[in-house]
PDB file of C-alpha atoms in Angstrom:
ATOM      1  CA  UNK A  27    -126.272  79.338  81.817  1.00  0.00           C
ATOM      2  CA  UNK A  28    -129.131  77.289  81.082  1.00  0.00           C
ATOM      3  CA  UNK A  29    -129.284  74.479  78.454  1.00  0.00           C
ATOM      4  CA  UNK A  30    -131.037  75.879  75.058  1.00  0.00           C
ATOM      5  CA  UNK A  31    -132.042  73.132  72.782  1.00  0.00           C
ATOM      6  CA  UNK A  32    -131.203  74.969  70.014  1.00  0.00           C
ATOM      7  CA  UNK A  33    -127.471  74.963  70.927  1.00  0.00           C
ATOM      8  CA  UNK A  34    -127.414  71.321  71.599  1.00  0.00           C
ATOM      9  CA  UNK A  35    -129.098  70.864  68.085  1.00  0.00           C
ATOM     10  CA  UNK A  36    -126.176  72.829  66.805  1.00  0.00           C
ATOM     11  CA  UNK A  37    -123.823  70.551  68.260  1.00  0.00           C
ATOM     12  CA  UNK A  38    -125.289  67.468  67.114  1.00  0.00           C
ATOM     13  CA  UNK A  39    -125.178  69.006  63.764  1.00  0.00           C
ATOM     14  CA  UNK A  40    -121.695  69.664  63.653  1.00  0.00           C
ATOM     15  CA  UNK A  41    -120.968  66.376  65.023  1.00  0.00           C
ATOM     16  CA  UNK A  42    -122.375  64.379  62.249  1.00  0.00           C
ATOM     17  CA  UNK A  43    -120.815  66.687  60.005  1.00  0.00           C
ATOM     18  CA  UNK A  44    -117.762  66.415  61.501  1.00  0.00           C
ATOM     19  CA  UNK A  45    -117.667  62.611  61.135  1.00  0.00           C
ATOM     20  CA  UNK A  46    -119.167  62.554  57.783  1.00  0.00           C
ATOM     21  CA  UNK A  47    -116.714  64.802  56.480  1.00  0.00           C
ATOM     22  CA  UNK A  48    -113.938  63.498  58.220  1.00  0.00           C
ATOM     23  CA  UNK A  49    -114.301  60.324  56.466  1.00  0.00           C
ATOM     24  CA  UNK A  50    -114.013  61.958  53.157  1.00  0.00           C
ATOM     25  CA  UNK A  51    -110.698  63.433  53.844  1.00  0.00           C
ATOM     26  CA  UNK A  52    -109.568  60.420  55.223  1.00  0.00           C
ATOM     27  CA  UNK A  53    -110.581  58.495  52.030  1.00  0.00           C
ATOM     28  CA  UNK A  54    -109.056  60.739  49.908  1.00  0.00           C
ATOM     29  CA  UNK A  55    -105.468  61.214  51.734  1.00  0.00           C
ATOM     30  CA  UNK A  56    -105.511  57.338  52.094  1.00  0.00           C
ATOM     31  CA  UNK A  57    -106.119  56.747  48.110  1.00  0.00           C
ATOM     32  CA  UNK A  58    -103.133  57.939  46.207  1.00  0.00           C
ATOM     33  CA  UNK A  59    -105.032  57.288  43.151  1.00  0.00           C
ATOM     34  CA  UNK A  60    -107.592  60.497  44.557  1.00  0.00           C
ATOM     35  CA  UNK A  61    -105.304  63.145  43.265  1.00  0.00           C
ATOM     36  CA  UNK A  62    -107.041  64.010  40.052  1.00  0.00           C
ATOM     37  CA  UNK A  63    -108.924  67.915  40.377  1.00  0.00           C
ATOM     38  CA  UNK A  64    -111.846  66.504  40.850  1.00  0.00           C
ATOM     39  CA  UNK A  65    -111.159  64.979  43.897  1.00  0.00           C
ATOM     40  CA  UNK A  66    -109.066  67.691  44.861  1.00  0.00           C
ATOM     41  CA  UNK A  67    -111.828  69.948  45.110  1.00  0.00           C
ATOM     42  CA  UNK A  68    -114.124  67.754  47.048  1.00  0.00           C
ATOM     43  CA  UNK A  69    -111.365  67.048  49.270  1.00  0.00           C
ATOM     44  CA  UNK A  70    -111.262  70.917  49.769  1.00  0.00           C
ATOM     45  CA  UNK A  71    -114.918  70.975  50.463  1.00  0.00           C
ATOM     46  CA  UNK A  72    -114.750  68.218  52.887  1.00  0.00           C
ATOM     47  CA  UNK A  73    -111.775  69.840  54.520  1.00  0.00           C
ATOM     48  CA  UNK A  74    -113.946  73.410  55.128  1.00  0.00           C
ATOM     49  CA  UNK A  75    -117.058  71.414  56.235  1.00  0.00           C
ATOM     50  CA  UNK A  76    -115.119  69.434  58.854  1.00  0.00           C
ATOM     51  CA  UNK A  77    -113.884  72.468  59.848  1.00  0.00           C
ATOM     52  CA  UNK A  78    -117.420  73.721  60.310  1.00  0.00           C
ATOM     53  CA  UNK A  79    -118.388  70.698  62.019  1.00  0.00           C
ATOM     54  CA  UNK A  80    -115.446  71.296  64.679  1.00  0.00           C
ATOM     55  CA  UNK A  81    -116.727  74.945  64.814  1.00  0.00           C
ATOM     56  CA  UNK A  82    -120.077  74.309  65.828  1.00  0.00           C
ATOM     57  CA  UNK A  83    -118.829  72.191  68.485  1.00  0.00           C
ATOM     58  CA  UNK A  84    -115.930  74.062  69.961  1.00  0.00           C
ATOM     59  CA  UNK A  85    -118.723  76.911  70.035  1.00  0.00           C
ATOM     60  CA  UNK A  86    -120.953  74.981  71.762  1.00  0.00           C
ATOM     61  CA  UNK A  87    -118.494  73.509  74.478  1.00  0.00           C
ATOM     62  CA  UNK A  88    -117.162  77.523  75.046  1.00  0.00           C
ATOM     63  CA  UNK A  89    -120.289  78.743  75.337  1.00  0.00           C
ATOM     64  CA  UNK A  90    -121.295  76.802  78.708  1.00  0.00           C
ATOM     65  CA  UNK A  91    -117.137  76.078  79.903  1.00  0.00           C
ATOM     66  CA  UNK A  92    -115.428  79.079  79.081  1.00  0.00           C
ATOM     67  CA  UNK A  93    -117.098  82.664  78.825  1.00  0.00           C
ATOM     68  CA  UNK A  94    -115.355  85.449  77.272  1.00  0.00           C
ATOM     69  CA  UNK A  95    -115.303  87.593  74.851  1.00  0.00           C
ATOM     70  CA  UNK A  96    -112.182  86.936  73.167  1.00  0.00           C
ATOM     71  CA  UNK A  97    -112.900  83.044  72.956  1.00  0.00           C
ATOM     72  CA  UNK A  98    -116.657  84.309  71.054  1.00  0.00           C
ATOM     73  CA  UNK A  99    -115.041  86.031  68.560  1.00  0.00           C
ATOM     74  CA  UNK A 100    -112.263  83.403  67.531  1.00  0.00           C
ATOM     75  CA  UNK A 101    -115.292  80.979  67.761  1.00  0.00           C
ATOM     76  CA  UNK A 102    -117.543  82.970  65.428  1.00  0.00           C
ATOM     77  CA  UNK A 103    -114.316  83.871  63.186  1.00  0.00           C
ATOM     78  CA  UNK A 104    -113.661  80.271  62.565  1.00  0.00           C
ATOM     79  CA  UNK A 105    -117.437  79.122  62.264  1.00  0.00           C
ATOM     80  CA  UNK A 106    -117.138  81.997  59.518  1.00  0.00           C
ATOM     81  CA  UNK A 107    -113.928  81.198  57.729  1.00  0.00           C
ATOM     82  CA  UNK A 108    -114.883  77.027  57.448  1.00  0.00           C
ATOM     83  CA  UNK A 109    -118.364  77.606  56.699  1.00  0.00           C
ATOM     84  CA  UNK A 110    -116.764  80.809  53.778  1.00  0.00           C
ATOM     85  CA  UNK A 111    -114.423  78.347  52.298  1.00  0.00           C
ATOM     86  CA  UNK A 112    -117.254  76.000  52.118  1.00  0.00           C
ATOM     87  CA  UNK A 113    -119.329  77.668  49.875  1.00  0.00           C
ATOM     88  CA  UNK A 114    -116.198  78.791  48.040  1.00  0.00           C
ATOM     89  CA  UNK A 115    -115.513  75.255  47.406  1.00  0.00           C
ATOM     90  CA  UNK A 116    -118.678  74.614  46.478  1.00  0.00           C
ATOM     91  CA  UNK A 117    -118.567  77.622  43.748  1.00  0.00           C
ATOM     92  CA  UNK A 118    -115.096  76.216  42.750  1.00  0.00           C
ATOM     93  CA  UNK A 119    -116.462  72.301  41.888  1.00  0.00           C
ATOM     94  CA  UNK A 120    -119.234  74.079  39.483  1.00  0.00           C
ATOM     95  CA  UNK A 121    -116.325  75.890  38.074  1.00  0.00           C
ATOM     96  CA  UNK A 122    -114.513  72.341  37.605  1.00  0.00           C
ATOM     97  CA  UNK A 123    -117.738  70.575  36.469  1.00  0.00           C
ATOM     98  CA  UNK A 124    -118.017  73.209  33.642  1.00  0.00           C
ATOM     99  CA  UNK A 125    -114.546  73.595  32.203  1.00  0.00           C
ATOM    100  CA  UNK A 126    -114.584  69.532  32.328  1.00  0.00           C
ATOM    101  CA  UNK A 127    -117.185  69.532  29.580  1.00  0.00           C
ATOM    102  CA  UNK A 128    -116.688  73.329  27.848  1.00  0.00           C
ATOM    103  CA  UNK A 129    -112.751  72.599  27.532  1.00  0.00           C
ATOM    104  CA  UNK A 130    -113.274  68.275  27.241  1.00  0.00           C
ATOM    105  CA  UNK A 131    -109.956  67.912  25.097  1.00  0.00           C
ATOM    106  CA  UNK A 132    -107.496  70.200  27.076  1.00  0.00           C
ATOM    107  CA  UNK A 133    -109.477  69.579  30.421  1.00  0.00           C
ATOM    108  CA  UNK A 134    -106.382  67.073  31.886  1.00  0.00           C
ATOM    109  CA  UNK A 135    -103.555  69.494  31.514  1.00  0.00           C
ATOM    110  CA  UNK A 136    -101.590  70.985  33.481  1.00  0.00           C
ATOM    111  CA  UNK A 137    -103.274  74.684  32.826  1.00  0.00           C
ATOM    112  CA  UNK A 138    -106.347  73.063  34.487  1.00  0.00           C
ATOM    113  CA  UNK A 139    -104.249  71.822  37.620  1.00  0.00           C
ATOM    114  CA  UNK A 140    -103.031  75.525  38.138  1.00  0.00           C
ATOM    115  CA  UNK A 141    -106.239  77.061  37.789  1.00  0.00           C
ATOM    116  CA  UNK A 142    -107.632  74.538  39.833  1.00  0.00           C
ATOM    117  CA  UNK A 143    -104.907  75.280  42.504  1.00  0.00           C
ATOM    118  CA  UNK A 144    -105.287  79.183  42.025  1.00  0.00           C
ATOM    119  CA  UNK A 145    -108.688  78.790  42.621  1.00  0.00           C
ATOM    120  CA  UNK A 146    -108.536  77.322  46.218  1.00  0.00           C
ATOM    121  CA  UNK A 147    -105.738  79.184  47.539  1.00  0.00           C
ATOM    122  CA  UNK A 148    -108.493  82.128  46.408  1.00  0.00           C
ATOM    123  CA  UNK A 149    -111.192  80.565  48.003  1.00  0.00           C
ATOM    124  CA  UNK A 150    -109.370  79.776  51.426  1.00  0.00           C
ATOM    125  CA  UNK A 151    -107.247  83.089  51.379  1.00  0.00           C
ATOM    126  CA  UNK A 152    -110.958  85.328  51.139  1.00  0.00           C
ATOM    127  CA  UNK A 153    -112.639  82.825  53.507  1.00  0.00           C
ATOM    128  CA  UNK A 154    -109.438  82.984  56.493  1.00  0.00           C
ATOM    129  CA  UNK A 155    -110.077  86.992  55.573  1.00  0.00           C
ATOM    130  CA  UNK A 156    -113.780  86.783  56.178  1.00  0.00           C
ATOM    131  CA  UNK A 157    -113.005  84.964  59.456  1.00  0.00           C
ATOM    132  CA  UNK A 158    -110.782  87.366  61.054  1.00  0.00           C
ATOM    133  CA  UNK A 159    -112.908  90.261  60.788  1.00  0.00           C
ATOM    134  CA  UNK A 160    -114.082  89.731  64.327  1.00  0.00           C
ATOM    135  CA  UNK A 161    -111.126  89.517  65.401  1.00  0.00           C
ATOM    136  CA  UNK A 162    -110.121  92.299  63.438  1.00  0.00           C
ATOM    137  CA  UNK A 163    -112.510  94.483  65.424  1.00  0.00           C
ATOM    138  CA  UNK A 164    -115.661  94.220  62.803  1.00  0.00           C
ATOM    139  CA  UNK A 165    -117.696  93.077  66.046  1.00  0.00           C
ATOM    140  CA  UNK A 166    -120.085  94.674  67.965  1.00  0.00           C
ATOM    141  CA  UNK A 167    -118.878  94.035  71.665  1.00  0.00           C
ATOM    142  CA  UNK A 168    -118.902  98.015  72.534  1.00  0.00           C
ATOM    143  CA  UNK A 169    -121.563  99.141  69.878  1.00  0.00           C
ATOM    144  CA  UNK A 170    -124.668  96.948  70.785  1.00  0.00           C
ATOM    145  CA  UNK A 171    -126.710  99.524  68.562  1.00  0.00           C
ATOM    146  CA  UNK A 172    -124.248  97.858  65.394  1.00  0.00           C
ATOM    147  CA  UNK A 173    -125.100  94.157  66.439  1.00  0.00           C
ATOM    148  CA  UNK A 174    -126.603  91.971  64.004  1.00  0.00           C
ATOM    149  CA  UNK A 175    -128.962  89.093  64.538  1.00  0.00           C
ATOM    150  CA  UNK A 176    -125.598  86.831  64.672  1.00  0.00           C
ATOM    151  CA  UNK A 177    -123.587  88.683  67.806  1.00  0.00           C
ATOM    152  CA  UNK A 178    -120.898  89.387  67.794  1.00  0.00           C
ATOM    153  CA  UNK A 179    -120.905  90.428  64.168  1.00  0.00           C
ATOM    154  CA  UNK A 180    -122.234  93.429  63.322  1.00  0.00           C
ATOM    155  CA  UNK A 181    -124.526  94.608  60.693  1.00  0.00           C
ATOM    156  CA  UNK A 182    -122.467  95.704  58.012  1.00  0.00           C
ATOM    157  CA  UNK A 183    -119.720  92.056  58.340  1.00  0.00           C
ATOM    158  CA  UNK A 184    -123.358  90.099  58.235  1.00  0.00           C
ATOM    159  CA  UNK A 185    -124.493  92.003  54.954  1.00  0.00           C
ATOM    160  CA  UNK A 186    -121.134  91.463  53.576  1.00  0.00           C
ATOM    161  CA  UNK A 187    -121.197  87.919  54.059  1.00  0.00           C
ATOM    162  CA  UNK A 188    -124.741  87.503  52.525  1.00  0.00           C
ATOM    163  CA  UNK A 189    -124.025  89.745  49.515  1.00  0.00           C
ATOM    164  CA  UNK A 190    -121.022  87.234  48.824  1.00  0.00           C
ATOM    165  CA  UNK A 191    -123.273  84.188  49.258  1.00  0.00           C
ATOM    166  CA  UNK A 192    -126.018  85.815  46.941  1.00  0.00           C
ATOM    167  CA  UNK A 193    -122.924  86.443  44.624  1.00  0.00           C
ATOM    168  CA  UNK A 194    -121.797  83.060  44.869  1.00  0.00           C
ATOM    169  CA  UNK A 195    -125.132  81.702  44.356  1.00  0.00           C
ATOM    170  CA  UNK A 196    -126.015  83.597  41.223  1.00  0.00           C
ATOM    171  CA  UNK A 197    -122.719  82.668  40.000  1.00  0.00           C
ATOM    172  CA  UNK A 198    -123.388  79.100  40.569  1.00  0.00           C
ATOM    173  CA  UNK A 199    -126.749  79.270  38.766  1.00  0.00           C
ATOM    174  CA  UNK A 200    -125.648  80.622  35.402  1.00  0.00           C
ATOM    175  CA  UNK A 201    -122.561  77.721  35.893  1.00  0.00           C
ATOM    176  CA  UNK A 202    -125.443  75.334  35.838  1.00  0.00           C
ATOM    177  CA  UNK A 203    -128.032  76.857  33.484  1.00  0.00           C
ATOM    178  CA  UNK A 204    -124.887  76.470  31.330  1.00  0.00           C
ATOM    179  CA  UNK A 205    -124.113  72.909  32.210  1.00  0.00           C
ATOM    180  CA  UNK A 206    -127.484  71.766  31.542  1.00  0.00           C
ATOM    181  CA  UNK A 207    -127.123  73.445  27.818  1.00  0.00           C
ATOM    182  CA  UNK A 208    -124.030  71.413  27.244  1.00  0.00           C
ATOM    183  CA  UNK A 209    -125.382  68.010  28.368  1.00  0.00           C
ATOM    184  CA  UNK A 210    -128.758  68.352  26.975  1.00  0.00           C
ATOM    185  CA  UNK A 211    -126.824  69.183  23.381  1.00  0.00           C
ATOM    186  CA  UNK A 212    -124.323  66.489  23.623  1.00  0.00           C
ATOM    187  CA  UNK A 213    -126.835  63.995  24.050  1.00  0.00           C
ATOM    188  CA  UNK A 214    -128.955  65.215  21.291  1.00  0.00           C
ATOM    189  CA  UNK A 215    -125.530  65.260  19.362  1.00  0.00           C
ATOM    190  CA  UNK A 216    -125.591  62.033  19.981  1.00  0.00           C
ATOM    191  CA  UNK A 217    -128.813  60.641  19.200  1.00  0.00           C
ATOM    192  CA  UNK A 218    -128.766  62.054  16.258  1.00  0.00           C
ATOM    193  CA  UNK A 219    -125.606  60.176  15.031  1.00  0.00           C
ATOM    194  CA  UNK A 220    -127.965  57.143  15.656  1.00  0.00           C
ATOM    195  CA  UNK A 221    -130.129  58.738  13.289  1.00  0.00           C
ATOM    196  CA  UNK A 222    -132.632  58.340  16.065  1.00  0.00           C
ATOM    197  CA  UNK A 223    -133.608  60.178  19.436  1.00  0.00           C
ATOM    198  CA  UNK A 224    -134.263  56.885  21.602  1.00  0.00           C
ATOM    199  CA  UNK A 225    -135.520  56.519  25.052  1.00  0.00           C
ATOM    200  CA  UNK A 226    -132.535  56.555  26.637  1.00  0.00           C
ATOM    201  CA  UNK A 227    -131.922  60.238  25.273  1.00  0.00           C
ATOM    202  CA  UNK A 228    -134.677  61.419  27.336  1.00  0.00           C
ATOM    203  CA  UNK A 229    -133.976  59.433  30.528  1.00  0.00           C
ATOM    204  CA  UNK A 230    -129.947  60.283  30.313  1.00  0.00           C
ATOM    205  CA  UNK A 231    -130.984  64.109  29.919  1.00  0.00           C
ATOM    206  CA  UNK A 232    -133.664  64.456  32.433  1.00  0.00           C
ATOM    207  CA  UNK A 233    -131.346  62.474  35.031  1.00  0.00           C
ATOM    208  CA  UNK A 234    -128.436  64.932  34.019  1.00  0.00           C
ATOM    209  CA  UNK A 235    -131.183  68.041  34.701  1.00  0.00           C
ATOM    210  CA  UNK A 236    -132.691  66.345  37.894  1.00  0.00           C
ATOM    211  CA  UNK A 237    -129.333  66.009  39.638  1.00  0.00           C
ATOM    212  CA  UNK A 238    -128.433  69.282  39.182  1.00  0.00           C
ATOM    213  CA  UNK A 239    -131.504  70.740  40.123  1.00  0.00           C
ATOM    214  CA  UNK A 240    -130.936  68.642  43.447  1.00  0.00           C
ATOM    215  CA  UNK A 241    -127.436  69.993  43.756  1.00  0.00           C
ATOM    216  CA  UNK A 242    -128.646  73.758  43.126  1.00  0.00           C
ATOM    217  CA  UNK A 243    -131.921  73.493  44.978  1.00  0.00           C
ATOM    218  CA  UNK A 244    -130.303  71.899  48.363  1.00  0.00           C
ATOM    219  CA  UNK A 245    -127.686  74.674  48.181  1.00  0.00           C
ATOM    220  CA  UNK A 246    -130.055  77.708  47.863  1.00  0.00           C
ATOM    221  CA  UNK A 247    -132.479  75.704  50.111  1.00  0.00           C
ATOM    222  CA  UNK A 248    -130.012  75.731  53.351  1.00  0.00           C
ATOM    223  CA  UNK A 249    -128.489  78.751  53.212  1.00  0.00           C
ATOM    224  CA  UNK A 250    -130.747  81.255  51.177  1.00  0.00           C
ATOM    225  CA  UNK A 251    -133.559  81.442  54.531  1.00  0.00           C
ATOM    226  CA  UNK A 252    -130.379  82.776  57.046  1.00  0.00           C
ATOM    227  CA  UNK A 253    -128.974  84.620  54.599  1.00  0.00           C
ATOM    228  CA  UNK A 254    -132.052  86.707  53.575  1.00  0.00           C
ATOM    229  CA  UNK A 255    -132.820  86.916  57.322  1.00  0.00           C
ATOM    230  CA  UNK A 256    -129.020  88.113  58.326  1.00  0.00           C
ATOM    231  CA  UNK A 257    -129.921  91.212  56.430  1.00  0.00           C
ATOM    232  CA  UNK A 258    -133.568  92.191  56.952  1.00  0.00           C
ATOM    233  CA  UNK A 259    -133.491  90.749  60.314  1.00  0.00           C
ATOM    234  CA  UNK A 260    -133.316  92.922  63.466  1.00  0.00           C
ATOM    235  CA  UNK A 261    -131.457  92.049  66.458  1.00  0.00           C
ATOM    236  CA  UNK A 262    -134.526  92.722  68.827  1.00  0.00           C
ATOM    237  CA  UNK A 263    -136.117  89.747  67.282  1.00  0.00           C
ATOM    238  CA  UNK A 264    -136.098  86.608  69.470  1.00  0.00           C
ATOM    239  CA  UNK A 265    -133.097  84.303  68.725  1.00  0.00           C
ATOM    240  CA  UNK A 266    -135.525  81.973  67.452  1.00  0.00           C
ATOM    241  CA  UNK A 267    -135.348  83.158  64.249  1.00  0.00           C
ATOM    242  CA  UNK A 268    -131.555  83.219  64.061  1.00  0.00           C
ATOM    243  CA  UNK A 269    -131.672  79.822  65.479  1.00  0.00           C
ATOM    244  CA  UNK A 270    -134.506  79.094  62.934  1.00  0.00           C
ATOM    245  CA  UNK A 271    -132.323  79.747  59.722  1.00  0.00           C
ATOM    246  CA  UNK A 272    -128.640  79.057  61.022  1.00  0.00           C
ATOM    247  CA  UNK A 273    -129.707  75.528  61.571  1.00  0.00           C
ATOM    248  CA  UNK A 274    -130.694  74.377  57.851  1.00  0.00           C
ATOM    249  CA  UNK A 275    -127.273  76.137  56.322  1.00  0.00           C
ATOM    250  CA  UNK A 276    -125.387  73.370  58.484  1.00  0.00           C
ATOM    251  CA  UNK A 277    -127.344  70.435  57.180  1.00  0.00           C
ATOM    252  CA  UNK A 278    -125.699  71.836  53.506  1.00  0.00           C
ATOM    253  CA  UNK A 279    -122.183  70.424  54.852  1.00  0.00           C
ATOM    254  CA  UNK A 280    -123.840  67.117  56.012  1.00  0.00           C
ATOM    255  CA  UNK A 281    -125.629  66.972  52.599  1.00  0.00           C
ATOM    256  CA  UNK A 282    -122.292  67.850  50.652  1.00  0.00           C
ATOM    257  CA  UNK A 283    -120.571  64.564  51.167  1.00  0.00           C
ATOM    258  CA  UNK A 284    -123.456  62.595  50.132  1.00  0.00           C
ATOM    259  CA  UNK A 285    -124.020  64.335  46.656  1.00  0.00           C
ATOM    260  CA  UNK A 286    -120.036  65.282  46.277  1.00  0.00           C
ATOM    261  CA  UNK A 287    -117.817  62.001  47.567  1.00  0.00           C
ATOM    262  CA  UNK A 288    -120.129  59.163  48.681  1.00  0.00           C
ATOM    263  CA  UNK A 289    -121.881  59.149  45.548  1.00  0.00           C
ATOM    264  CA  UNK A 290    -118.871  58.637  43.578  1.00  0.00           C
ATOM    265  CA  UNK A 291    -117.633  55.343  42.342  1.00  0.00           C
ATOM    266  CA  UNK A 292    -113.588  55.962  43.016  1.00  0.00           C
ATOM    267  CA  UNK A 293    -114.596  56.809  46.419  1.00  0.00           C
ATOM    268  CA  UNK A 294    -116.699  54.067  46.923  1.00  0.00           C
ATOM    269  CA  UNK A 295    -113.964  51.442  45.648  1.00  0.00           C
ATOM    270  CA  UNK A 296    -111.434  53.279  48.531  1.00  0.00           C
ATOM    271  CA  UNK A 297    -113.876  53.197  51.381  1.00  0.00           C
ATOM    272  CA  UNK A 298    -114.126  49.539  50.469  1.00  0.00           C
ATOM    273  CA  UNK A 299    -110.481  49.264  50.614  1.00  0.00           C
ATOM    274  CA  UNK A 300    -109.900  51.118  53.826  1.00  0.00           C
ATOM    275  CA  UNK A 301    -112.599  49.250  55.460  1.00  0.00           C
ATOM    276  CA  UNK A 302    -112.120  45.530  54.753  1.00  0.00           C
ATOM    277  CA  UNK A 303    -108.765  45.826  53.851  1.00  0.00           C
ATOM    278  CA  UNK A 304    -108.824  43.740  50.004  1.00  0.00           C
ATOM    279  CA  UNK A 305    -111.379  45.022  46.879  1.00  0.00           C
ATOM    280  CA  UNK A 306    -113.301  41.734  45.394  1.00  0.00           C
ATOM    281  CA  UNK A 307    -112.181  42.283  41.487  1.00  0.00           C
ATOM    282  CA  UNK A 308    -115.636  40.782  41.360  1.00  0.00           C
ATOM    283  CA  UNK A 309    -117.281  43.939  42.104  1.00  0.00           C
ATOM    284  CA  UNK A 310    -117.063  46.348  39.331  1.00  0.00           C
ATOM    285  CA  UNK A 311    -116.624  49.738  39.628  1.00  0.00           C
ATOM    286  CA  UNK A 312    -117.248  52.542  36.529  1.00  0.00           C
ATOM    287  CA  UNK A 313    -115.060  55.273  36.742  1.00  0.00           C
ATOM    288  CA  UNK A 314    -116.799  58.491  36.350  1.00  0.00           C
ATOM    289  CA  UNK A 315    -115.430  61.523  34.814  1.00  0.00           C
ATOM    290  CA  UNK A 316    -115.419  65.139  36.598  1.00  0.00           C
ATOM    291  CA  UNK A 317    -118.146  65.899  34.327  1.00  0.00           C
ATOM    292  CA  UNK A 318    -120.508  63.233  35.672  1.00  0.00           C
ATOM    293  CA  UNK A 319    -122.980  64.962  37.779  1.00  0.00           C
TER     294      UNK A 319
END
């Protein structure tokens, strides 16, 4: 078959993603003192994205080697399980971030480790669900009237997906909305035991709102367009489209290790360790808290 650009721009994306991400997980299995929740989760979100990332590219390399029918659906069933238990992940950090600062005194027990672990073995048990549907016979491979814009999938597997991601996302908004009540009264809490609101009030809270508008907004921002389109688009349109809107959701997992592990200080200190092999005590380091956004 001839070359489409759009596929090779696919596979580029899940390459970088697949390097980026692979990092992470090697970071975190590497540093012993990465064992905390926290870094728990993002080494669950890193694990989904590679996953994704080796998707994409194991699509790709099927789609001009080996043609068949049975290789597209285990193809599109694990593009759909990594990139499932990557938004699940995603859902399950907010969940973290806002226990760490609604439950702050009994956040480090061991309750929170074994809702922490109930929550991923959720998350990855729904998403390896999601991704055997294909396979399962939700496809479209004898029904070409029940395709959606993302064959082999049909219609109804697509709008199950999206009403799970629109689910997720609301979810993840209130979470926030939430978050950003909590922060912006703890640091009026605490400008007022100063007996003064000072400037650093209003630049700590607005930084604290800004992030997580960033977080929220890049999220909704990749994945909303294709999964809007999944479910009022038709399969007669020209795979343009699909193309169109598939391609910004994978630039979410090779955004997520930027905002989730590279911008955090313990990770930072380990890559510096892995890579030259000493730390400089010189170079300080500030530990931030699961809470830190």
């Amino acid at each position: 078959a001839a070359l489409n650009p759009w596929d090779v721009m696919l596979c580029v994306s899940g390459t970088a993603i697949a390097c980026e991400n692979a990092l992470v997980v090697a970071i975190i299995c590497y540093s012993p003192a990465l064992r905390t929740p926290m870094f728990v989760l993002v080494g669950s979100l890193a694990t989904a994205d590679l996953l994704a990332g080796l998707g994409l590219i194991l699509n790709f390399v099927f789609q001009y080697v080996i043609r068949s029918e049975t290789v597209s659906l285990l193809t599109v069933g694990f593009l759909v399980a990594s990139f499932a238990a990557s938004v699940s992940s995603l859902l399950a950090i907010t969940v973290d971030r806002y226990l760490s600062l609604y439950n702050a005194l009994t956040y480090y027990s061991e309750r929170t480790v074994l809702c922490i672990h109930t929550m991923l073995a959720g998350a990855w048990g729904v998403s390896l669900c999601l991704g055997l549907l294909p396979v399962l016979g939700w496809n479209c491979l004898h029904d070409r009237t029940s395709c959606s814009v993302v064959r082999p999938l049909t219609k109804s597997n697509v709008t199950l997906l999206s009403a799970s991601f629109f689910l997720i996302f609301l979810i993840m908004l209130h979470l926030y909305i939430e978050i950003c009540k909590i922060v912006c009264r703890h640091a009026h809490q605490i400008a007022l035991q100063q007996h003064f609101l000072t400037a650093s009030h209003y630049v700590t809270t607005k930084k604290g709102v800004s992030t997580l508008a960033i977080i929220l907004g890049t999220f909704g921002a990749s994945w909303l367009p294709f999964a809007i389109y999944s479910v009022v688009g038709d399969p007669d349109y020209p795979s343009v489209y699909t193309y169109a809107t598939l391609l910004p959701a994978t630039y979410n997992s090779m955004i997520n290790p930027i905002i989730y592990a590279y911008r955090n200080q313990e990770i930072q200190r380990s890559m510096w360790v892995l890579f030259c092999g000493c730390f400089q005590a010189k170079v300080s380091f500030r530990s931030r808290s699961p809470s830190d956004v």
